[in-house]
Short mmCIF file of C-alpha atoms in Angstrom, two decimals:
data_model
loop_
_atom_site.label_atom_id
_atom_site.label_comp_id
_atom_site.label_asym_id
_atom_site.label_seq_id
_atom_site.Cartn_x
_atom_site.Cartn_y
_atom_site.Cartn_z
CA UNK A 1 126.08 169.35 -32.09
CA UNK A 2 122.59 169.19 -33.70
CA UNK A 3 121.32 167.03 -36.45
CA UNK A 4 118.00 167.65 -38.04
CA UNK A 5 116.75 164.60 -39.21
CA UNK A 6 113.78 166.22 -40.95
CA UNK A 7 111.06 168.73 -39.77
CA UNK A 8 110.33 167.34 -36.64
CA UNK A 9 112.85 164.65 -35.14
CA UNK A 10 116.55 166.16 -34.42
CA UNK A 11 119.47 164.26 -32.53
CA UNK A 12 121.56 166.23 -29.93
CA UNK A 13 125.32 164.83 -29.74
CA UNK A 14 126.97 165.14 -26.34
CA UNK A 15 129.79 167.45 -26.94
CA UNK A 16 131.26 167.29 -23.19
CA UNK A 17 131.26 165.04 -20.23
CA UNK A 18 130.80 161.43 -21.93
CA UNK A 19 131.21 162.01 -25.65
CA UNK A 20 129.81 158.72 -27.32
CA UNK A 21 126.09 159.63 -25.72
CA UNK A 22 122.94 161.25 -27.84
CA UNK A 23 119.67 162.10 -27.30
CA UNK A 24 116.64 162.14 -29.92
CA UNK A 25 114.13 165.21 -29.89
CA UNK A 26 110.37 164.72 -31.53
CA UNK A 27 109.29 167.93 -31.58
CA UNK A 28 105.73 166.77 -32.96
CA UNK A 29 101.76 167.21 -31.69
CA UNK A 30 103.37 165.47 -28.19
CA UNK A 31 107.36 166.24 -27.82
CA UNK A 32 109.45 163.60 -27.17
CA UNK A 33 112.76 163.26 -26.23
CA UNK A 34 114.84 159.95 -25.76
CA UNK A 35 117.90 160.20 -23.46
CA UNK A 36 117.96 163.05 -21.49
CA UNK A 37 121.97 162.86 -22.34
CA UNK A 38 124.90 164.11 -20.26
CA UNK A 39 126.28 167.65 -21.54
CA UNK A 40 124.70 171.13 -21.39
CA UNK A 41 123.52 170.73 -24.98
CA UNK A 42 120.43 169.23 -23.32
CA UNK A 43 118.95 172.76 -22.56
CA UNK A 44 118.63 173.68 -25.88
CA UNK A 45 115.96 170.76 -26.24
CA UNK A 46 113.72 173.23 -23.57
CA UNK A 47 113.67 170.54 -21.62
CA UNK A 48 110.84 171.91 -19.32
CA UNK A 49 108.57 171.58 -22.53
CA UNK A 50 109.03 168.34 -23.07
CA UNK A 51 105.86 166.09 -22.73
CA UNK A 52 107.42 162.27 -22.38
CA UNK A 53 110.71 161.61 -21.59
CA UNK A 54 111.91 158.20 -22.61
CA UNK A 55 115.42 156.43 -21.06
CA UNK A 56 116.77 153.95 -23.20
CA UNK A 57 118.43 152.25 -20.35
CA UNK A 58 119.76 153.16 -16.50
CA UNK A 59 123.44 154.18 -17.85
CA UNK A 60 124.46 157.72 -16.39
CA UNK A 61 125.39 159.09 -19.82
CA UNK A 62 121.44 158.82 -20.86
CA UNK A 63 120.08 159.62 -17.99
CA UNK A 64 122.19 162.86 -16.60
CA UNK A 65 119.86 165.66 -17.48
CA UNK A 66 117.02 163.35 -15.84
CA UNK A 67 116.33 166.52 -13.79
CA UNK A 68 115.75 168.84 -16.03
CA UNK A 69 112.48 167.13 -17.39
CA UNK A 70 110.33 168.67 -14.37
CA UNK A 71 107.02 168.43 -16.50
CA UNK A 72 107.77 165.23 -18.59
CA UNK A 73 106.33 161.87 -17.93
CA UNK A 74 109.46 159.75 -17.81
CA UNK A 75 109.31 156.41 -19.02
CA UNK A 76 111.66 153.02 -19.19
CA UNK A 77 111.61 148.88 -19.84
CA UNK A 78 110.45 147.40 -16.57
CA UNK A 79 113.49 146.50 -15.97
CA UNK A 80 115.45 149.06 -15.91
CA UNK A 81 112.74 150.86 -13.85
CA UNK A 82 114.08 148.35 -11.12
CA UNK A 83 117.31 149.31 -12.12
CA UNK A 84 116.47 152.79 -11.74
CA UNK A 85 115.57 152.49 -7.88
CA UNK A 86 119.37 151.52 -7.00
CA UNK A 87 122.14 154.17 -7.88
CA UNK A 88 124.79 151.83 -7.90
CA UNK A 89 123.64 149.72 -11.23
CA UNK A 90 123.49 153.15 -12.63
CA UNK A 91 126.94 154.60 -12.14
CA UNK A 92 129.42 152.28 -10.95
CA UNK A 93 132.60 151.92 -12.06
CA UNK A 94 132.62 148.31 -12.17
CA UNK A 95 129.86 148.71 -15.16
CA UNK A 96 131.76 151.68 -16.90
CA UNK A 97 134.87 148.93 -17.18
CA UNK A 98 132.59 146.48 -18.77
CA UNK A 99 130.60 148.08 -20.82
CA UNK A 100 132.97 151.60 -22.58
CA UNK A 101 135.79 151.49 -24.14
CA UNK A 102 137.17 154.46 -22.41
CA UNK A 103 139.23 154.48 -19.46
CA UNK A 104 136.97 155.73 -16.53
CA UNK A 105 139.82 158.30 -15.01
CA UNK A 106 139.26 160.14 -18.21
CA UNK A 107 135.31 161.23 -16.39
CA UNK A 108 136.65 161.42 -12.69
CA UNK A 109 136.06 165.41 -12.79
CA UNK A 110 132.34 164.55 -13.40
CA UNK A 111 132.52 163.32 -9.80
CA UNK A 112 132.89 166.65 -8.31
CA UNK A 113 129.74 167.52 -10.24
CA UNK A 114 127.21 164.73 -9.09
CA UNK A 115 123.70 165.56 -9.23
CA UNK A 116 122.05 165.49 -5.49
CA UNK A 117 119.36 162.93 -8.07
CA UNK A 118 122.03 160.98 -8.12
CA UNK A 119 122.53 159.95 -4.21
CA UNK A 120 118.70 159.15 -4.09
CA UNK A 121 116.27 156.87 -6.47
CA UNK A 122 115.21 158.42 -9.88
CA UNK A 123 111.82 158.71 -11.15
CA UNK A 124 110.12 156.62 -13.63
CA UNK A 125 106.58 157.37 -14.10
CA UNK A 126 105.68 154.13 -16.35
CA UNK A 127 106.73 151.60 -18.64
CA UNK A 128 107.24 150.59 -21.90
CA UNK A 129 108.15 147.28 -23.68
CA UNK A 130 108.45 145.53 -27.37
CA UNK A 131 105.52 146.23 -29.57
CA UNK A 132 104.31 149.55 -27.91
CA UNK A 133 103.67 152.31 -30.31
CA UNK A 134 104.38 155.67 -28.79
CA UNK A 135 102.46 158.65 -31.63
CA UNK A 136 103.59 161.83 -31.21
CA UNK A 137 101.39 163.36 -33.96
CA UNK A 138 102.93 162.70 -37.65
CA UNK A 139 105.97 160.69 -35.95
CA UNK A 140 105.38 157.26 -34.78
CA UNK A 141 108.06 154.94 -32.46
CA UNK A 142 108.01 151.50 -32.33
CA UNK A 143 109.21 150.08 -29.06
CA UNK A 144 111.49 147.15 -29.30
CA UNK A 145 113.23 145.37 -26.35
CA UNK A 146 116.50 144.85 -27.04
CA UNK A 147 118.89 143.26 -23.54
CA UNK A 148 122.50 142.81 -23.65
CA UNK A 149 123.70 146.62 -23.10
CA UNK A 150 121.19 146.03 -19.77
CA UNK A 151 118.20 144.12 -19.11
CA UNK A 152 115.83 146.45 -20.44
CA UNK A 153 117.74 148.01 -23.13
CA UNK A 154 115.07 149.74 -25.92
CA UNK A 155 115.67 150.63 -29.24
CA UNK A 156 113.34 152.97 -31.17
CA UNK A 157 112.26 152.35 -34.94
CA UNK A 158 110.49 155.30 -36.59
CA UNK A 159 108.64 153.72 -39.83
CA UNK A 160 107.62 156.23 -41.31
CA UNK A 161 111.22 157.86 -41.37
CA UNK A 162 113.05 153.92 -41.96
CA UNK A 163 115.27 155.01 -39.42
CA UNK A 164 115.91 152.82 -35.93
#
């Protein structure tokens, strides 16, 4: 499912694979898109147009569709770009248990579909951290570090739309 937000910001709900996961599309001046997601509703975003790419944090159901962002700069906190460089505090089970709700058998069938990005390190271009301001033509995101989910958790606040 897609939400339009207004003109230029929409938010693209994961509809298969792991349901509680969404991406936000800027499609401004720059486009934007935070969370590549984990479902095939990412295509719709073009994702192959998409100037900046920007993961929340290392979790596999925001950074599936990774992949598809071939012309993107792709950016993260510092830390989770260190995150990023070992698989394992990406997708392991022992982090599904303590961070979801939902029982990890429920995604085994996901295993059979593992991305060959997945086996090897992911790509982070740069960084961004609390107080950055990322303009995208009429939309503005302000970068704040928020840790606890992971070390370099972000969370976006668009003023001008009072929406975070």
């Amino acid at each position: 499912m897609i939400q339009r937000v207004n003109d230029r910001i929409s938010i693209f709900f994961t509809d298969e694979g792991f349901g509680k996961s969404n991406s936000i599309l800027i499609d401004d001046d720059t486009r934007i898109m935070i969370d590549s997601g984990a479902g095939k509703i990412t295509e719709q975003a073009l994702p192959q147009n998409v100037d900046i790419l920007i993961n929340s944090h290392c979790h596999l159901d925001h950074v599936w569709d990774n992949d598809l962002f071939v012309n993107a700069q792709i950016l993260a906190h510092p830390l989770e770009r260190e995150n990023f460089k070992d698989n394992k505090k990406i997708g392991s089970i022992e982090n599904w248990e303590k961070y979801m709700n939902e029982d990890p058998e429920k995604y085994m069938h996901l295993i059979g579909t593992m991305k060959e990005s997945f086996f090897g390190t992911w790509r982070i271009d740069d960084t961004i951290d609390e107080g950055d301001v990322i303009d995208a033509g009429k939309t503005k995101i302000q970068v704040l570090h928020m840790p606890g989910h992971t070390s370099g958790h972000l969370t976006f606040f668009f003023p001008d739309e009072g929406m975070l």
